[in-house]
Structure formats: structure tokens, C-alpha cells
Coordinates of C-alpha atoms and ligand atoms in Angstrom, one line a residue:
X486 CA 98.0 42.6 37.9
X487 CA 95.2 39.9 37.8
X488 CA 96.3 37.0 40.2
X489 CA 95.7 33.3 39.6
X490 CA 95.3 30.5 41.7
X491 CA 95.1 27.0 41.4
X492 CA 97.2 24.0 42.9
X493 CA 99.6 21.1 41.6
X494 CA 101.6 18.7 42.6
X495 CA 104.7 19.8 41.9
X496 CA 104.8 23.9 40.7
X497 CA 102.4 25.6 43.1
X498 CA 101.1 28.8 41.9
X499 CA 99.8 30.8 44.4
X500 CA 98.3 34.3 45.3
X501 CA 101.7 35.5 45.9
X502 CA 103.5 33.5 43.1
X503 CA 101.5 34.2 40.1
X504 CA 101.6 34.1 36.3
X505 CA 101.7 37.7 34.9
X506 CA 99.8 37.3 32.1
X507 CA 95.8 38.1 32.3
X508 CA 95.6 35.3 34.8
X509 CA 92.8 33.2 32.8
X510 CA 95.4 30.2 32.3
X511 CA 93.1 27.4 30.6
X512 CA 93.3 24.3 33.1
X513 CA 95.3 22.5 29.8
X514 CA 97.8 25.4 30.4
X515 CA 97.8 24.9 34.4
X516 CA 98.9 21.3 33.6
X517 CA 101.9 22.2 31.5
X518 CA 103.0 24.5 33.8
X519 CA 102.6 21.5 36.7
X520 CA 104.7 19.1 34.5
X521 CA 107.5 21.6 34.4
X522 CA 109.1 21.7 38.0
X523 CA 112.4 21.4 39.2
X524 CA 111.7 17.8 40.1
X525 CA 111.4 17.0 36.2
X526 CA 115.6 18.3 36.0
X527 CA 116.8 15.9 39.1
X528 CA 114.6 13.0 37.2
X529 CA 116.3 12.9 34.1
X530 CA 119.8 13.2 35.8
X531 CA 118.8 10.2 38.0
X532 CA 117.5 7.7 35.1
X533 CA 120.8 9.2 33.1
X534 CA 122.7 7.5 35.9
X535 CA 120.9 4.2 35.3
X536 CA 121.0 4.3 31.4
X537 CA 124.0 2.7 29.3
X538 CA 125.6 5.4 27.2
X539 CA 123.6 5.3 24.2
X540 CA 120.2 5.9 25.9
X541 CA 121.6 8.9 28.1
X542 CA 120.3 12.2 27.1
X543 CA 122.8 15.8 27.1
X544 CA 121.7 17.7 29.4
X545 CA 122.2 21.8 28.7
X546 CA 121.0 24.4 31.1
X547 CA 120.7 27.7 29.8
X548 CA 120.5 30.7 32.4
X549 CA 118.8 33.9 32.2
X550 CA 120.6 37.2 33.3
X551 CA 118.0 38.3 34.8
X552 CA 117.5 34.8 37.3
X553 CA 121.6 35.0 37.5
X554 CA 120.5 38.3 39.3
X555 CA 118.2 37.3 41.1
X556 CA 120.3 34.3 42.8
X557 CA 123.5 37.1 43.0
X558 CA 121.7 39.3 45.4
X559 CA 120.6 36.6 47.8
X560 CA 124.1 34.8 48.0
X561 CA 125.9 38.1 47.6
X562 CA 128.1 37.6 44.6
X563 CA 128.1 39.4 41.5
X564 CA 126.2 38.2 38.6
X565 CA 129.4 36.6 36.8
X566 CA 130.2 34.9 40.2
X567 CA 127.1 33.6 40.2
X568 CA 126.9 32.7 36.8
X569 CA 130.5 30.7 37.5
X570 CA 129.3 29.3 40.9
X571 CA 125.7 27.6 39.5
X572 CA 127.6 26.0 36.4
X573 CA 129.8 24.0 38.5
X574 CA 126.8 23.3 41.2
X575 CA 124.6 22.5 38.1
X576 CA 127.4 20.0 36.6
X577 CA 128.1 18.6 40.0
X578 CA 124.5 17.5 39.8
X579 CA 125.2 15.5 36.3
X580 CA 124.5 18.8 33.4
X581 CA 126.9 18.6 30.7
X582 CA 127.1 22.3 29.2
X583 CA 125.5 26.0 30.8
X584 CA 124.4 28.7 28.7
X585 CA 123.7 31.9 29.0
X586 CA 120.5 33.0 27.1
X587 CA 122.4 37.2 27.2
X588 CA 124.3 34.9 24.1
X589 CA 121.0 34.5 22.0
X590 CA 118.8 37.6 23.7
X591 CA 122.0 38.8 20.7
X592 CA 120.2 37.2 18.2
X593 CA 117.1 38.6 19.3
X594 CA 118.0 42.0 19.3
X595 CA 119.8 41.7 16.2
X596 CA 116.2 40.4 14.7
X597 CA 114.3 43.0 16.0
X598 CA 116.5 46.1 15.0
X599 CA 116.1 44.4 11.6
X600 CA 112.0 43.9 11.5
X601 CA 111.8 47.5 12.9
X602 CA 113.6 48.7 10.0
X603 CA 111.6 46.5 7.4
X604 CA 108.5 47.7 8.9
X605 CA 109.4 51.4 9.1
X606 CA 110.0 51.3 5.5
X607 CA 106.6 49.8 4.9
X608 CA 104.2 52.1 6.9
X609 CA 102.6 54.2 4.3
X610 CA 101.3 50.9 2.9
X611 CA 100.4 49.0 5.7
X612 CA 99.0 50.3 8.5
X613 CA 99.7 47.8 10.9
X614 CA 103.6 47.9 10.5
X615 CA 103.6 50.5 13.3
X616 CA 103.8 50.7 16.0
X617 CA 106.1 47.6 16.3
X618 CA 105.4 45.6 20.0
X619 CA 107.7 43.4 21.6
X620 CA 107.2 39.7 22.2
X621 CA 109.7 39.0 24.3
X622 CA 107.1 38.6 27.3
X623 CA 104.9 35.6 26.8
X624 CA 102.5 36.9 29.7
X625 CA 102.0 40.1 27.4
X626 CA 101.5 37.6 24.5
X627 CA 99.0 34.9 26.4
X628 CA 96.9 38.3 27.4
X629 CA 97.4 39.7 24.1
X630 CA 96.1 36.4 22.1
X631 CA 93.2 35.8 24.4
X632 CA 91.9 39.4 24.5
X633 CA 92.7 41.0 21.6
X634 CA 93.3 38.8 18.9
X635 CA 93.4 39.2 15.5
X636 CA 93.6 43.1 15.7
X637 CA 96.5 43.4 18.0
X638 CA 98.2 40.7 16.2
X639 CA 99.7 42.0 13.3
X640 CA 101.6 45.1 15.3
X641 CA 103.5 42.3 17.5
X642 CA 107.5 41.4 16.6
X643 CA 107.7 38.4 15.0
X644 CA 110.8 38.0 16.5
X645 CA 111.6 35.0 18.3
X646 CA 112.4 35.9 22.7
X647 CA 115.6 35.0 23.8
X648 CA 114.5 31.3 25.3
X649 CA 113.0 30.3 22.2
X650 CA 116.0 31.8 20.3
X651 CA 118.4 29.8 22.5
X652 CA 115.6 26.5 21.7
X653 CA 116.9 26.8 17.6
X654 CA 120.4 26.9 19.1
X655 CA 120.4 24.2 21.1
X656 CA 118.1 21.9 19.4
X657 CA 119.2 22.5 15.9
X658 CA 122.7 23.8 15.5
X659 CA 124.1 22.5 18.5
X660 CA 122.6 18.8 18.3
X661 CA 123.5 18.8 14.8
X662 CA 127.4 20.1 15.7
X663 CA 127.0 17.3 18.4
X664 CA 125.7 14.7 15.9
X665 CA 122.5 14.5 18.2
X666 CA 118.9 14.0 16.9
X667 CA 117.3 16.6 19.3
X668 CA 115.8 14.0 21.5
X669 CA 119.0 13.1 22.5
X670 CA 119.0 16.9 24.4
X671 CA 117.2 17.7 27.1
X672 CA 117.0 21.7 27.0
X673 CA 116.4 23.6 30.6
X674 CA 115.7 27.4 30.7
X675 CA 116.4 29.0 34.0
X676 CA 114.2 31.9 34.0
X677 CA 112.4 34.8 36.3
X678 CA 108.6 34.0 35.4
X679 CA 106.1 31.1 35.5
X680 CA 104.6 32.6 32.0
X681 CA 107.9 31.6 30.4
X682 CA 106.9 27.6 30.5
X683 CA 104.0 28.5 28.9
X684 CA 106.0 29.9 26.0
X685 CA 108.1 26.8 25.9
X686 CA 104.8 24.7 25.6
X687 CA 103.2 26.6 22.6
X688 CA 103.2 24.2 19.4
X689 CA 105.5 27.0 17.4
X690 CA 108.0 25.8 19.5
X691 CA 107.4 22.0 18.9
X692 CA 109.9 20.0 16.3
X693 CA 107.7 17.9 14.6
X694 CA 109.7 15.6 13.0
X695 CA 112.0 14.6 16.0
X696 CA 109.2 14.9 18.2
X697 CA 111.1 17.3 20.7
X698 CA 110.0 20.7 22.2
X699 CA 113.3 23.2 21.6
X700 CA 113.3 24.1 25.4
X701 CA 111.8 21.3 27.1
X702 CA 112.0 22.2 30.7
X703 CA 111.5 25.7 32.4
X704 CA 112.2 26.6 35.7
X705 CA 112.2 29.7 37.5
X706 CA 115.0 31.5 39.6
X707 CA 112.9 30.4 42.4
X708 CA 113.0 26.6 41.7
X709 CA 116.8 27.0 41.5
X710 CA 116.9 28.1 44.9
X711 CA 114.8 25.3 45.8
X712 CA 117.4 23.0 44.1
X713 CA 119.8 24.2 46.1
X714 CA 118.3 23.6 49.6
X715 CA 117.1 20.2 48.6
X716 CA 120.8 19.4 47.8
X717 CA 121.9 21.6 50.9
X718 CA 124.3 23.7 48.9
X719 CA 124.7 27.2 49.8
X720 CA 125.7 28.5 46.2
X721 CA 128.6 31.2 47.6
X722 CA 130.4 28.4 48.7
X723 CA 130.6 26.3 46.1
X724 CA 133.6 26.4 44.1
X725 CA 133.7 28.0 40.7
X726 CA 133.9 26.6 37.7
X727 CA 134.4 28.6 34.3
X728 CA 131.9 29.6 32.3
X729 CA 130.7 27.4 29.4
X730 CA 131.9 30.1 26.1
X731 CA 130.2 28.5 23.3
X732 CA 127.1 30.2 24.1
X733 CA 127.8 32.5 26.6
X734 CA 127.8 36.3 26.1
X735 CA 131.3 36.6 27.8
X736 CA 134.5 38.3 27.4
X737 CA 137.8 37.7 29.7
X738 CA 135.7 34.9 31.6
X739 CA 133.3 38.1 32.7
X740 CA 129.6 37.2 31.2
X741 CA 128.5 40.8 29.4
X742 CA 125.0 42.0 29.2
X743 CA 122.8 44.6 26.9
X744 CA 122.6 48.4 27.6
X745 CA 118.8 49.6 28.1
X746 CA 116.6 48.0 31.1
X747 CA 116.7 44.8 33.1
X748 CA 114.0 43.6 30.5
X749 CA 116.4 42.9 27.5
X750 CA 117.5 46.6 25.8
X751 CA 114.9 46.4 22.9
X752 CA 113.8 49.9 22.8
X753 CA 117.6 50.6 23.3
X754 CA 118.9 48.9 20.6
X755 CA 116.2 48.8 18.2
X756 CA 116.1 52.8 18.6
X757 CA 120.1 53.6 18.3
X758 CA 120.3 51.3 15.3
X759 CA 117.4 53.1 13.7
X760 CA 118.3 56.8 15.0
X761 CA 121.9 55.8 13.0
X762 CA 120.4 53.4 9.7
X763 CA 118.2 55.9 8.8
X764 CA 118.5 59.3 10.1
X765 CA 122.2 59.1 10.5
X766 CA 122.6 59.9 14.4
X767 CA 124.8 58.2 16.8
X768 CA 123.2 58.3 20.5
X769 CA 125.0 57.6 22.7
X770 CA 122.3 58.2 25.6
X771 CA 118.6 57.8 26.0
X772 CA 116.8 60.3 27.9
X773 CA 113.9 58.6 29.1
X774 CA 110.8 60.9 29.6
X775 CA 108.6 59.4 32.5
X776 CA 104.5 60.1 31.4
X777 CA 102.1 58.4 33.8
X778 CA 104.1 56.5 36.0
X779 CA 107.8 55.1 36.2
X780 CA 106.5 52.2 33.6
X781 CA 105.2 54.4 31.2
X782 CA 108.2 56.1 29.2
X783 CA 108.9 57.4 25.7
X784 CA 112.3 58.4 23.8
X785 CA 112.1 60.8 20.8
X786 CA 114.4 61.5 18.2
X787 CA 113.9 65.0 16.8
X788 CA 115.7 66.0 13.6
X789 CA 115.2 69.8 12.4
X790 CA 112.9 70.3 15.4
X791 CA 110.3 67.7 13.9
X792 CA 110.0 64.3 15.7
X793 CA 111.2 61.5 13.5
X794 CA 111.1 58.7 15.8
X795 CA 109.3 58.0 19.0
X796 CA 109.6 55.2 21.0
X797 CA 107.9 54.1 24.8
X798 CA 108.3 51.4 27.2
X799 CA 105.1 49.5 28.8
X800 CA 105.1 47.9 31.7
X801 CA 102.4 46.1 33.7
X802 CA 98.7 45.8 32.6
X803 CA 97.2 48.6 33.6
X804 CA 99.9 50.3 31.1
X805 CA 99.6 47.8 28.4
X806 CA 95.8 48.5 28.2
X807 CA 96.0 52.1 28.1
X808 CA 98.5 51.2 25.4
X809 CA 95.9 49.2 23.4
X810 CA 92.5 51.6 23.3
X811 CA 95.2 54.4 22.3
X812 CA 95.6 51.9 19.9
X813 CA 92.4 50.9 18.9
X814 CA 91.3 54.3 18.9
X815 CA 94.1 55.3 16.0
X816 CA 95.4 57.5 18.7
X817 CA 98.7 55.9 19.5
X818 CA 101.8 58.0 18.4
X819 CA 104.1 55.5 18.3
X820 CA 106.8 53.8 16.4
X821 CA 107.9 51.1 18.9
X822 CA 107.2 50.5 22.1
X823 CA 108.7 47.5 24.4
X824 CA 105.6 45.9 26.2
X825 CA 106.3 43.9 29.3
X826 CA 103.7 42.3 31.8
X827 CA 105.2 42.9 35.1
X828 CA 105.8 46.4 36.5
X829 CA 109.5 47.2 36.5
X830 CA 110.1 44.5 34.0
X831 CA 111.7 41.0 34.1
X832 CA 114.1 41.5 37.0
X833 CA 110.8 41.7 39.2
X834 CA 108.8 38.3 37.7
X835 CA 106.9 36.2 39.5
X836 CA 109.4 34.0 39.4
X837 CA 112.2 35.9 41.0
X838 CA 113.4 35.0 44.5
X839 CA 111.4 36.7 47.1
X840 CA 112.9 39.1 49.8
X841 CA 113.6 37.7 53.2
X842 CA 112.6 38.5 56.6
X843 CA 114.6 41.8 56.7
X844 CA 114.3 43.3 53.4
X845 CA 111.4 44.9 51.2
X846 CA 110.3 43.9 47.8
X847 CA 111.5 47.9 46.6
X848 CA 115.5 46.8 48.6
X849 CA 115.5 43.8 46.9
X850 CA 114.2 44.7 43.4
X851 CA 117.0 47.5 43.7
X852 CA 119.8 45.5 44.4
X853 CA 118.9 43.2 41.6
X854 CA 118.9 46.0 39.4
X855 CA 121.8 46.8 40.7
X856 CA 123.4 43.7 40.2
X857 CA 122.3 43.5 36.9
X858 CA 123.6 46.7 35.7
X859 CA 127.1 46.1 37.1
X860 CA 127.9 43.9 34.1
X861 CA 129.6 45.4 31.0
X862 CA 127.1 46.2 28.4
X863 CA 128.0 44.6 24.7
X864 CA 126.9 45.7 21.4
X865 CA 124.7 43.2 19.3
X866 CA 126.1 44.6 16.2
X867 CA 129.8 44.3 17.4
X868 CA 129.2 40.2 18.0
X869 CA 131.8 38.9 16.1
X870 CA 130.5 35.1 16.9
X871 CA 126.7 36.0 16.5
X872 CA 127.7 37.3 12.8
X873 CA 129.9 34.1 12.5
X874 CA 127.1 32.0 13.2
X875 CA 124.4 33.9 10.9
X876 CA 126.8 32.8 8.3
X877 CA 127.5 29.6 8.8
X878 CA 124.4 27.9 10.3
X879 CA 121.7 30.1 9.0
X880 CA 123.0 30.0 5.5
X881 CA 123.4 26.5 5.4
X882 CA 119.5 25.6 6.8
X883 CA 118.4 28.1 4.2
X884 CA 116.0 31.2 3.7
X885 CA 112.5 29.6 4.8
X886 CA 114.1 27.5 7.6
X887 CA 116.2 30.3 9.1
X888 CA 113.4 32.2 9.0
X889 CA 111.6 29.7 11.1
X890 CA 114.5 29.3 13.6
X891 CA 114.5 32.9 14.3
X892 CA 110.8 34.5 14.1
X893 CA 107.7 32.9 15.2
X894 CA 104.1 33.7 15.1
X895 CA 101.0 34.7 16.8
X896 CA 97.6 33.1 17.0
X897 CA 94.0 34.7 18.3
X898 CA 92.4 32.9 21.0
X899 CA 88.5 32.7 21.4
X900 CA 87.6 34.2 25.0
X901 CA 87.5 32.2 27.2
X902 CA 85.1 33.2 30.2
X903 CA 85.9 32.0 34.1
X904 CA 83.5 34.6 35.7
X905 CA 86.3 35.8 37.6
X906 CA 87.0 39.9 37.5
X907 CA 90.2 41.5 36.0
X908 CA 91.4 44.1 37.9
X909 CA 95.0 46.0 37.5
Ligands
LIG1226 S1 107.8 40.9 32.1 FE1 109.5 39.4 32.0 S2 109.3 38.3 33.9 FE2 107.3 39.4 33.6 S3 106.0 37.9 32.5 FE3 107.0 39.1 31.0 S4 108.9 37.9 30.5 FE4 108.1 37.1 32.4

């Protein structure tokens, strides 16, 4: 992975703390990631202490699994403890409602099982249907815009990640629920890289009309940490408080999570759903095939001993550009593959607590995984609220706006050129 380095105020990225993406941040981009720090969260809670109640703003934190995770395997809890534990610490502090961004990563799978399927069935007239990449990981998409551009483009998911899927909830049907204008809501994404406020900065992402971003603060599981100390709370002692449901992925007061790997399930889902639309299998196990290194997998589906479906995972750069000349040299045999920037995925992002004194970074990453795996897996398709809420919100905003609250797009990226070296 290429490192970058450069220094702010208030989020330092360092040598040891850096962005995954290809590392050639623009110094525009190094600024947006410097206005989004933890410091920007305990501002607007203090001026919402001075203002009169019609200038204070809602305040909604939305946690991902993966930094609930993160923060269980330092303090020892399990993910749901956590996830209990940090929404009464984060309230305490002034927050009105915590998410859980497992609730719209729903949405997000739902989405992609769907694209795949509409782009399977077009593949004999357009060739770059398939393979279908994932754009979950914005460092994947920041390398993917700068260096690749208009070719690579058309082959990546238009499907929104689950931040900016949690950004529509929030700032549309939730402010409107709330009989908010989406100013009124000030949107936080706890999440486990640095690349992620970079996503929450793109101009896709920007409402126009109410002049509001649909997340408009990230921070990393690391800057939670830091929120802690300043406030000298040690989070395993803080009494729990329940879980906020209305967009939490939780059943019994337990949060749930997504079968597949600690970066979201989409190979998993998108590749069941498939197997049982259209060849009519049920499987109920993947059997991952390791090629090149433990970030380089592929899942086949053989029917009558021909290979109708074949799937890989992609993590890291060095991966992702092996990925890309297969690619660009028409010799890439896949349907789908699930492209992440950091190797082992998104429970080991830059933004992730670091191990302490005692442990290694291969201990900790394992425990995390650990942790993260302990939670019950759901089924997107079996979301009886998610299917509620296609109904009756996205049928009410209408075809062209639903489709802009749920997909995004991609846009090519003259090179830019810091004389600096890539090397993964
Ligand atoms: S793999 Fe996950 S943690 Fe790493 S940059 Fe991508 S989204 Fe962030």
C-alpha cells in the first residue's frame, strides 16, 4: 500500500495512519479530510448548548460494525455491548439518536444483488456489464477514478456504500419523518478508514437545494477512542443504554450482522441470491478457494460440470492491479468480484484502533474478526422493515429520485502527478 503523509491541525495523517487509497490525495482533498475531526462533533454539541431551541441542530451518529469491533476488542465487550455502551456515552455527550449503518449496509446489499442480476442478464450486449466491482470502498474508488478512469468505470456497482446509503436515510426520510429541512441534522459516520471522509465530501453526495452534505461528519474508530480519553470515560464502564431500533439492524436488543467477510458480505450475498434467481441453487456455504495469497479468492458455481458463475474477492493494491491488467487485457474470468483497498478488508483500516504495547497487529486483527463474527448473521432478503421502507418512502419520492437515493456515480480523474513512487 502506497503511504501518504502530510499534516493538519486537527486529523493527522501519518506514515502509520494512512489513507488506503493510491495515496495521491490532492491538497483540496487533504483539507476536507482536516475539517473532519472529532473536534468538529464536541463543537456542535457545545454551540447546541448555547442556541435557543429553534436554532439547535439533531444530532445522529451512525456506527459502523466494523469500528463497533474495533472499540469491542480494546474494552473487552462484545460488539452489541459495545454498540449499547457508546450510545449512552455518545448521548451523555448531547447526541439525540445512534445508528447502526449494518441497518442500511441492508439496503446496500439488497441493491447490489439487484444490479448484478440486471447486469448478468445484459452481458452479451454490453461488454462492460461484467465483471460487476464493488464500490463500497471509496480508497478503491479514489485510486480507481484517478488511474483508470473512464475504462474501469463502467464495470463499477453503482450501488450506493453503506454510509452514503445511511446519508439518504437520515437526511431524506428521516428529516422529513422529523419535519426537519436537512440542515437541521447534523449526520456523523463512525467508521474504520480516513478514505471514508473523502467519500462523504464527493459532490454526489451534496443536497443542493438544502445546501447539506447527507453525512456531514466522518470520524474514525480511532477518533472515538480519542473522544473517550478527552472526556476520561473508559467505555466498559459506562452504563448501557438500549440500542436506538429505528435504524439499527437488531433483533431481541442484540445488533445482527451480514454472513460473508468483515468487509460487508457482497460476494456472499450477491452470489447466493444469484446461484438461487437464476440457476435455482440454494448454498448454504461458500467454499472459498485461496489463489495468490489469503486476499485473492474466488467462489464457483458449477452446474452440469460447466462453471456458471464465478466470483473473487480483492483485497489490497497489489491485488486490485493484478485485477485490472487481467482486465484490461480481456483476460479476466469473472462475474463479480468484491474489491477492497486494505488487505484483510475493512476490519483492518487505517482507521481502526491500533494494538497496544502487548499485542501484534495479526492478535488484534484476529480478535476483531472474531468479535465481529460472533454476531448473528441476518438475511437482507428476510428484512421485513427494509422491504417496509422500499415501499413506503421510495415509492413515495418516485422512480428517478429513488434511484438517486440509492445508486450513485463515478467520474474519471485527470492524473495528477506528485513525483512520488507507488509501490504495493
Ligand atoms: S477496505 Fe474498508 S477500511 Fe479499507 S479503505 Fe476500503 S472501505 Fe476503508
Amino acid at each position: 500500500m502506497f503511504l501518504s503523509t502530510f499534516s493538519a491541525i486537527k486529523a493527522k495523517i501519518t506514515l502509520n495512519d494512512c489513507l488506503a487509497c493510491s495515496g495521491c490525495i490532492t491538497s483540496a482533498e487533504s483539507v476536507l479530510i482536516a475539517q473532519q475531526s472529532q473536534e468538529e462533533i464536541f463543537k456542535v454539541l457545545r454551540n447546541n448548548k448555547l442556541a435557543s431551541a429553534t436554532d439547535q441542530v439533531v444530532v445522529v451518529v451512525s456506527v459502523s460494525p466494523q469500528s463497533r469491533a474495533s472499540l469491542a476488542a480494546r474494552f473487552g465487550m462484545s460488539s452489541s455491548e459495545t454498540g449499547r455502551r457508546l450510545t449512552s456515552f455518545l448521548k451523555g455527550l448531547g447526541v439525540h439518536h445512534v445508528f447502526d449503518t449494518g441497518f442500511s449496509r441492508t439496503f446496500s446489499l439488497l441493491e447490489s444483488q439487484q444490479e448484478f442480476l440486471e447486469r448478468f442478464q445484459r452481458k452479451e450486449q454490453d461488454k462492460s456489464a461484467l465483471p460487476m466491482l464493488t464500490s463500497a470502498c471509496p480508497g478503491w474508488i479514489c485510486y480507481a477514478e484517478k488511474t483508470h478512469g473512464e475504462f474501469i468505470l463502467p464495470y463499477i456497482s453503482t450501488t450506493r456504500s453503506p454510509q452514503q446509503m445511511m446519508g439518504s436515510l437520515v437526511k431524506d426520510y428521516f428529516a422529513e419523518a422529523q419535519g426537519l429541512s436537512p440542515r437541521q441534522i447534523f449526520h456523523v459516520a463512525v467508521m474504520p478508514c480516513y478514505d471514508k471522509k473523502l467519500e462523504a465530501s464527493r459532490p454526489d453526495f451534496y443536497l443542493e437545494e438544502a445546501e447539506s452534505r447527507e453525512v456531514d461528519l466522518v470520524i474514525t474508530s480511532g477518533e472515538v477512542l480519542s473522544m473517550l480519553e478527552q472526556e476520561k470515560v473508559i467505555l466498559n464502564e459506562v452504563k448501557a443504554a438500549p440500542l436506538d431500533e429505528l435504524f439499527s439492524n437488531v433483533n431481541g436488543g442484540e445488533l445482527l450482522s451480514h454472513a460473508g467477510g468483515g468487509s460487508g458480505g457482497y460476494l456472499h450475498h450477491v452470489f447466493t441470491h444469484t446461484a438461487k434467481q437464476l440457476f435455482g441453487e440454494e448454498v448454504k456455504e461458500l467454499t472459498y478457494k485461496t489463489l495468490k495469497n489469503k486476499d485473492f479468492q474466488e467462489v464457483t458455481l458449477e452446474k452440469d460440470g460447466v462453471v456458471v458463475l464465478r466470483f473473487a474477492s480483492t483485497y489490497g493494491f497489489r491485488n486490485i492491479q493484478n485485477l485490472v491488467q487481467k482486465l484490461k487485457r480481456g483476460k479476466s474470468p469473472y462475474h463479480f468480484v468484491e474489491v477492497m483497498a486494505c488487505p484483510s478488508g475493512c476490519l483492518n483500516g487505517g482507521g481502526q484502533l491500533k494494538p497496544l504495547p502487548d499485542q501484534t497487529s495479526k492478535d488484534l486483527l484476529q480478535q476483531v474478526e472474531r468479535l465481529y463474527k460472533a454476531e448473528t448473521a441476518s438475511l437482507p432478503e428476510d428484512d421485513t422493515r427494509v422491504s417496509d421502507l422500499y415501499h413506503s418512502w421510495l415509492h413515495n419520492v418516485g422512480a428517478e429520485r429513488a434511484r438517486q437515493l440509492l445508486r450513485t456515480q463515478y467520474h474519471g480523474v485527470e492524473k495528477i502527478s506528485n513525483g512520488l513512487i507507488i509501490k504495493w
